[in-house]
CSV table of C-alpha atoms in Angstrom, one decimal:
chain,number,residue,atom,x,y,z
A,284,MET,CA,0.1,0.2,-0.2
A,285,SER,CA,2.9,2.5,0.6
A,286,ASP,CA,4.0,2.6,-3.1
A,287,LEU,CA,0.1,3.7,-4.2
A,288,PRO,CA,0.1,7.3,-4.5
A,289,LEU,CA,-2.7,8.7,-3.0
A,290,ILE,CA,-3.6,12.5,-3.9
A,291,ILE,CA,-6.2,14.5,-2.4
A,292,HIS,CA,-6.6,18.0,-3.8
A,293,PHE,CA,-8.3,20.8,-2.6
A,294,HIS,CA,-10.2,23.1,-4.9
A,295,GLY,CA,-10.6,26.5,-3.3
A,296,CYS,CA,-13.7,28.5,-4.1
A,297,PRO,CA,-13.6,32.5,-5.1
A,298,GLY,CA,-15.7,35.1,-2.6
A,299,ARG,CA,-14.7,33.8,0.7
A,300,ASP,CA,-11.7,33.8,3.3
A,301,GLU,CA,-9.1,31.5,1.6
A,302,ASP,CA,-9.5,29.3,5.3
A,303,VAL,CA,-13.2,29.0,4.9
A,304,ALA,CA,-13.2,28.3,1.4
A,305,LEU,CA,-10.8,25.6,2.0
A,306,ALA,CA,-13.3,23.9,4.0
A,307,ALA,CA,-16.5,25.1,2.4
A,308,SER,CA,-15.5,23.9,-0.9
A,309,ALA,CA,-13.5,21.1,0.1
A,310,GLN,CA,-13.5,18.7,-3.6
A,311,PHE,CA,-11.7,15.9,-3.3
A,312,ALA,CA,-10.0,13.5,-6.5
A,313,ILE,CA,-8.1,10.9,-6.3
A,314,SER,CA,-5.9,9.0,-8.7
A,315,ASN,CA,-4.3,5.4,-9.3
A,316,PHE,CA,-6.6,3.9,-6.6
A,317,THR,CA,-7.2,0.3,-6.8
A,318,LYS,CA,-10.8,-1.1,-6.1
A,319,PRO,CA,-10.5,-2.3,-2.3
A,320,LEU,CA,-10.1,1.3,-1.9
A,321,ALA,CA,-12.9,2.5,-3.5
A,322,PRO,CA,-15.1,2.4,-0.3
A,323,ALA,CA,-13.0,4.6,1.4
A,324,PHE,CA,-12.9,7.0,-1.1
A,325,ASN,CA,-16.8,7.0,-1.2
A,326,LEU,CA,-16.9,8.0,2.3
A,327,LEU,CA,-14.2,10.4,2.3
A,328,CYS,CA,-16.2,12.3,-0.5
A,329,VAL,CA,-19.4,12.0,1.8
A,330,LEU,CA,-17.4,13.9,4.4
A,331,SER,CA,-16.2,16.2,2.1
A,332,SER,CA,-19.8,17.5,1.6
A,333,VAL,CA,-20.8,17.2,5.1
A,334,ILE,CA,-18.3,19.7,6.2
A,335,ALA,CA,-18.4,21.9,3.1
A,336,ASN,CA,-22.4,22.2,4.3
A,337,LEU,CA,-21.4,23.0,8.0
A,338,THR,CA,-18.9,25.4,7.0
A,339,ARG,CA,-21.6,27.1,4.6
A,340,LEU,CA,-24.2,26.9,7.9
A,341,ALA,CA,-21.8,28.5,10.1
A,342,PHE,CA,-21.7,32.1,8.1
A,343,GLU,CA,-25.0,31.9,6.7
A,344,PRO,CA,-28.4,32.3,8.7
A,345,PRO,CA,-30.2,28.7,9.0
A,346,GLN,CA,-33.2,28.2,7.1
A,347,PRO,CA,-36.2,26.1,8.7
A,348,MET,CA,-35.7,23.0,6.9
A,349,VAL,CA,-32.0,23.7,7.0
A,350,GLU,CA,-32.5,23.8,10.9
A,351,ASP,CA,-34.5,20.9,10.9
A,352,ALA,CA,-32.1,18.9,9.0
A,353,ILE,CA,-29.6,19.9,11.7
A,354,ASN,CA,-31.8,18.4,14.2
A,355,GLY,CA,-32.7,15.5,12.8
A,356,ALA,CA,-28.6,15.1,12.2
A,357,SER,CA,-28.2,15.6,16.1
A,358,ILE,CA,-30.9,13.2,17.0
A,359,TRP,CA,-29.8,10.5,14.7
A,360,LEU,CA,-26.0,11.0,16.2
A,361,GLY,CA,-27.1,11.2,19.5
A,362,ARG,CA,-25.3,14.1,20.3
A,363,GLY,CA,-26.5,17.4,21.8
A,364,SER,CA,-27.7,15.9,24.8
A,365,MET,CA,-29.4,18.3,27.3
A,366,PHE,CA,-30.2,18.1,31.2
A,367,VAL,CA,-32.1,20.0,33.5
A,368,LEU,CA,-33.6,18.2,36.0
A,369,SER,CA,-33.7,14.7,37.5
A,370,GLU,CA,-36.5,12.2,38.5
A,371,ALA,CA,-35.5,13.2,41.9
A,372,GLN,CA,-35.3,17.0,42.0
A,373,ALA,CA,-38.7,16.9,39.6
A,374,LEU,CA,-40.8,14.7,42.2
A,375,LYS,CA,-39.1,17.0,44.9
A,376,LEU,CA,-40.1,20.3,43.5
A,377,LEU,CA,-43.5,19.1,42.6
A,378,ASN,CA,-44.1,17.2,46.0
A,379,ASN,CA,-43.4,20.5,48.0
A,380,ALA,CA,-45.5,22.5,45.5
A,381,THR,CA,-48.6,20.1,45.9
A,382,ARG,CA,-48.3,18.8,49.7
A,383,THR,CA,-49.1,15.6,48.2
A,384,ARG,CA,-47.9,12.6,46.6
A,385,THR,CA,-47.5,13.2,42.9
A,386,SER,CA,-49.4,10.4,41.7
A,387,GLY,CA,-52.2,13.2,41.9
A,388,LEU,CA,-50.7,14.5,39.2
A,389,SER,CA,-51.7,12.3,36.2
A,390,THR,CA,-51.4,14.3,32.9
A,391,LEU,CA,-48.3,16.3,31.9
A,392,VAL,CA,-47.9,18.3,28.4
A,393,ASP,CA,-44.5,19.4,27.5
A,394,VAL,CA,-44.4,22.8,25.5
A,395,GLY,CA,-41.6,23.0,23.2
A,396,ALA,CA,-40.2,19.7,24.1
A,397,GLY,CA,-37.9,19.5,21.5
A,398,ASP,CA,-36.5,15.8,21.4
A,399,GLY,CA,-37.9,14.9,24.6
A,400,GLU,CA,-34.8,14.2,26.3
A,401,VAL,CA,-35.1,17.1,28.8
A,402,SER,CA,-38.2,15.8,30.5
A,403,ARG,CA,-38.0,12.0,29.8
A,404,ARG,CA,-36.2,11.7,33.1
A,405,PHE,CA,-39.2,12.2,34.9
A,406,ALA,CA,-42.4,12.3,32.5
A,407,HIS,CA,-42.8,8.5,33.2
A,408,ILE,CA,-44.3,9.6,36.4
A,409,PHE,CA,-46.7,10.9,34.7
A,410,ASP,CA,-49.8,8.5,33.4
A,411,GLU,CA,-50.1,10.7,30.3
A,412,ARG,CA,-47.4,12.4,28.5
A,413,TYR,CA,-48.3,14.9,25.7
A,414,ALA,CA,-46.0,17.3,23.7
A,415,THR,CA,-45.8,20.1,21.5
A,416,GLU,CA,-42.7,20.8,19.0
A,417,LEU,CA,-42.4,22.5,15.6
A,418,SER,CA,-39.6,20.7,14.4
A,419,ALA,CA,-40.8,17.4,12.2
A,420,SER,CA,-37.3,15.5,13.5
A,421,MET,CA,-37.8,16.3,16.7
A,422,ARG,CA,-41.8,15.4,16.7
A,423,LYS,CA,-40.8,11.9,15.3
A,424,SER,CA,-38.3,11.5,18.2
A,425,LEU,CA,-40.9,12.7,21.3
A,426,SER,CA,-43.4,10.0,19.3
A,427,SER,CA,-40.8,7.0,20.1
A,428,LYS,CA,-40.1,8.4,23.5
A,429,GLY,CA,-44.2,7.7,24.0
A,430,PHE,CA,-45.5,11.1,24.1
A,431,LEU,CA,-48.5,12.2,22.4
A,432,LEU,CA,-48.3,15.0,20.1
A,433,LEU,CA,-50.9,18.1,20.3
A,434,ASP,CA,-51.1,21.3,17.7
A,435,THR,CA,-48.6,24.1,18.5
A,436,ASP,CA,-51.6,26.4,18.0
A,437,SER,CA,-54.2,25.0,19.8
A,438,TRP,CA,-52.9,22.6,22.3
A,439,TRP,CA,-54.7,24.5,25.4
A,440,GLN,CA,-58.0,25.0,23.9
A,441,GLY,CA,-60.1,22.4,24.9
A,442,GLN,CA,-57.9,20.2,27.2
A,443,SER,CA,-56.6,20.6,30.6
A,444,PHE,CA,-53.4,18.8,32.4
A,445,ASP,CA,-52.3,18.1,36.0
A,446,CYS,CA,-48.7,19.9,34.9
A,447,VAL,CA,-47.7,22.2,32.2
A,448,CYS,CA,-43.9,21.9,31.6
A,449,MET,CA,-42.1,25.0,30.1
A,450,LEU,CA,-38.3,24.0,30.0
A,451,ASN,CA,-36.2,27.2,28.9
A,452,LEU,CA,-39.0,28.0,26.4
A,453,LEU,CA,-39.4,31.5,27.5
A,454,ASP,CA,-36.2,32.9,26.3
A,455,ARG,CA,-36.4,31.5,22.9
A,456,CYS,CA,-40.0,32.3,21.8
A,457,ALA,CA,-41.6,35.1,20.4
A,458,ARG,CA,-44.8,35.5,22.7
A,459,PRO,CA,-43.8,34.4,26.0
A,460,ARG,CA,-46.5,36.3,27.6
A,461,SER,CA,-49.3,34.6,25.2
A,462,MET,CA,-47.6,31.3,26.1
A,463,LEU,CA,-47.7,31.8,30.0
A,464,ARG,CA,-51.6,33.0,29.5
A,465,GLU,CA,-52.3,29.8,27.4
A,466,ALA,CA,-50.6,27.4,29.9
A,467,ARG,CA,-52.4,29.1,32.8
A,468,SER,CA,-55.7,28.4,31.3
A,469,ALA,CA,-54.7,24.6,30.5
A,470,ILE,CA,-53.7,23.6,33.9
A,471,ARG,CA,-56.6,22.4,35.8
A,472,GLU,CA,-57.8,22.5,39.4
A,473,GLY,CA,-54.9,21.5,42.2
A,474,GLY,CA,-52.2,21.5,39.1
A,475,VAL,CA,-49.0,23.1,38.2
A,476,LEU,CA,-46.4,25.0,36.2
A,477,LEU,CA,-43.2,23.3,35.8
A,478,LEU,CA,-40.9,26.2,34.2
A,479,ALA,CA,-37.2,26.7,33.8
A,480,LEU,CA,-35.6,29.9,32.4
A,481,VAL,CA,-31.9,30.7,32.5
A,482,LEU,CA,-30.3,33.5,33.7
A,483,PRO,CA,-29.3,36.3,33.3
A,484,PHE,CA,-32.2,36.5,30.6
A,485,LYS,CA,-30.9,36.7,27.0
A,486,PRO,CA,-34.1,36.2,24.6
A,487,TYR,CA,-32.7,35.1,21.1
A,488,VAL,CA,-35.7,34.2,19.0
A,489,GLU,CA,-34.9,32.0,16.0
A,490,VAL,CA,-37.9,32.7,13.7
A,491,THR,CA,-38.3,36.5,13.9
A,492,THR,CA,-36.3,39.2,11.7
A,493,ASP,CA,-34.5,40.4,14.3
A,494,HIS,CA,-34.3,37.3,16.3
A,495,LYS,CA,-36.0,39.7,19.5
A,496,PRO,CA,-39.4,38.6,20.8
A,497,GLU,CA,-42.6,40.2,19.8
A,498,GLU,CA,-43.4,40.2,23.5
A,499,ARG,CA,-41.4,41.6,26.2
A,500,LEU,CA,-40.8,40.2,29.9
A,501,PRO,CA,-39.8,42.7,32.3
A,502,ILE,CA,-37.1,40.8,34.3
A,503,ALA,CA,-35.2,43.4,36.0
A,504,GLY,CA,-31.6,43.6,38.3
A,505,ALA,CA,-28.0,42.7,37.3
A,506,THR,CA,-27.5,39.2,39.4
A,507,PHE,CA,-29.3,35.8,39.2
A,508,GLU,CA,-31.1,36.8,42.3
A,509,GLU,CA,-32.3,40.0,41.2
A,510,GLN,CA,-33.6,38.6,38.2
A,511,ALA,CA,-35.3,35.8,39.9
A,512,ALA,CA,-37.1,37.5,42.2
A,513,SER,CA,-38.0,40.0,39.4
A,514,PHE,CA,-39.4,36.9,37.4
A,515,ILE,CA,-41.4,35.6,40.1
A,516,ARG,CA,-43.4,39.4,41.3
A,517,PHE,CA,-44.2,39.3,37.1
A,518,MET,CA,-45.5,36.1,37.3
A,519,LYS,CA,-47.7,36.6,40.2
A,520,ASP,CA,-48.7,40.2,39.3
A,521,GLU,CA,-49.4,40.0,35.4
A,522,ILE,CA,-49.9,36.2,35.1
A,523,GLY,CA,-52.0,34.9,37.8
A,524,PHE,CA,-49.3,32.3,39.3
A,525,GLU,CA,-47.9,31.8,43.0
A,526,LEU,CA,-44.4,30.4,43.2
A,527,SER,CA,-44.8,27.4,45.4
A,528,SER,CA,-41.2,26.2,45.1
A,529,TRP,CA,-37.9,26.8,43.0
A,530,SER,CA,-34.5,25.9,42.5
A,531,ARG,CA,-31.4,26.8,40.7
A,532,THR,CA,-29.8,24.0,38.9
A,533,PRO,CA,-27.0,24.0,35.8
A,534,TYR,CA,-28.4,23.2,32.6
A,535,LEU,CA,-26.1,21.0,31.2
A,536,CYS,CA,-25.5,20.4,27.7
A,537,GLU,CA,-23.2,17.5,26.1
A,538,GLY,CA,-20.3,19.4,24.6
A,539,ASP,CA,-17.5,18.8,21.9
A,540,PHE,CA,-14.0,18.1,21.3
A,541,ALA,CA,-12.9,21.1,23.1
A,542,GLN,CA,-15.3,20.5,26.4
A,543,ALA,CA,-16.6,17.9,27.7
A,544,TYR,CA,-19.9,19.9,28.6
A,545,TYR,CA,-21.4,23.1,28.9
A,546,TRP,CA,-23.4,24.7,31.0
A,547,LEU,CA,-25.6,27.8,32.2
A,548,ASP,CA,-27.4,28.7,35.4
A,549,ASP,CA,-31.3,27.9,35.4
A,550,SER,CA,-34.0,28.8,37.3
A,551,VAL,CA,-36.5,26.1,38.2
A,552,TYR,CA,-39.5,27.0,39.4
A,553,VAL,CA,-43.3,25.2,40.3
A,554,PHE,CA,-45.7,28.3,39.8
A,555,THR,CA,-49.4,27.4,40.6
A,556,PRO,CA,-52.6,29.4,39.3
A,557,VAL,CA,-54.4,32.0,41.9
C-alpha cells in the first residue's frame, strides 16, 4: 500500500476567506487507486460534503428546513443532549408544590419539548404524556419516547393538564406572555406549571427577523437573584401564578472536542394558578 500514490486535491472557491473556502468548497480528487480503496474514497467524499455544508451554515443564517435537518442529524448521531432535572429533583419540586404525592398528577404536557430528552427523565411519573414541537424530526423523536403530540397553536384549547411543562422555552419564543397565559388556562384545578428559565435573561428568537421577541418580559436586575425575584413578581402580578417551590440548577449540554460539556445557570420553578 505504501507504493500506491494517493493524491488529494482541495479546490478553493472565490469570494470567501481563504481558510473558509478551503473547508467550504472541499472537493476531493483521487488518482491511481485500486478497487479495495473505493469504499474508503466514497466515505471521504461524503465527509467532504458534510464539512462543506456545515462550514457554509456557520456563515449563513439557517433556514427552517436546514434547522430541521441539523436537528435530525443531532438526534441520529445521539449528540447535543441536554439535562435540567433528574427524576428525584423533579419529584422533590413537585411534591413541595402540591403537598401531596405526585401520583395525584396524572397528565403532563411539555410545551416546546424538543427531542424530549430533558423531560424524559421524569415524564414517566405521569400516566399520560403530551408534547408540542414545531420541528418534524423532533416530533418523530417525541413519538418514539411515548409522547402524544398536540397542535402547537391549539394545544391549550379544550383540554386541561395536571402539569404544564415549559423548560427553557420563554427566552426562545416570540410571544412568551401569550404562552404563559395559554399555560394558565390549560392547568386544571390543583395543577402546576413547571418552568425553567436561564438567567441572566437573554432572549434570542430564531423565527423573527431581528431575533428579538414580539412580547417582552419585564425581568430586571443585574444578578441571578435579582432577576429571579423580578420574574416571580411578574408571574404573580401580571400572569396570575403563585410560586410554590423553586431551585437553581445547572443547565447542562453535551460538549464537543474542546470541552466535555457546557452549562448555564437555570432557575427552575413550580407555579400554581391563583
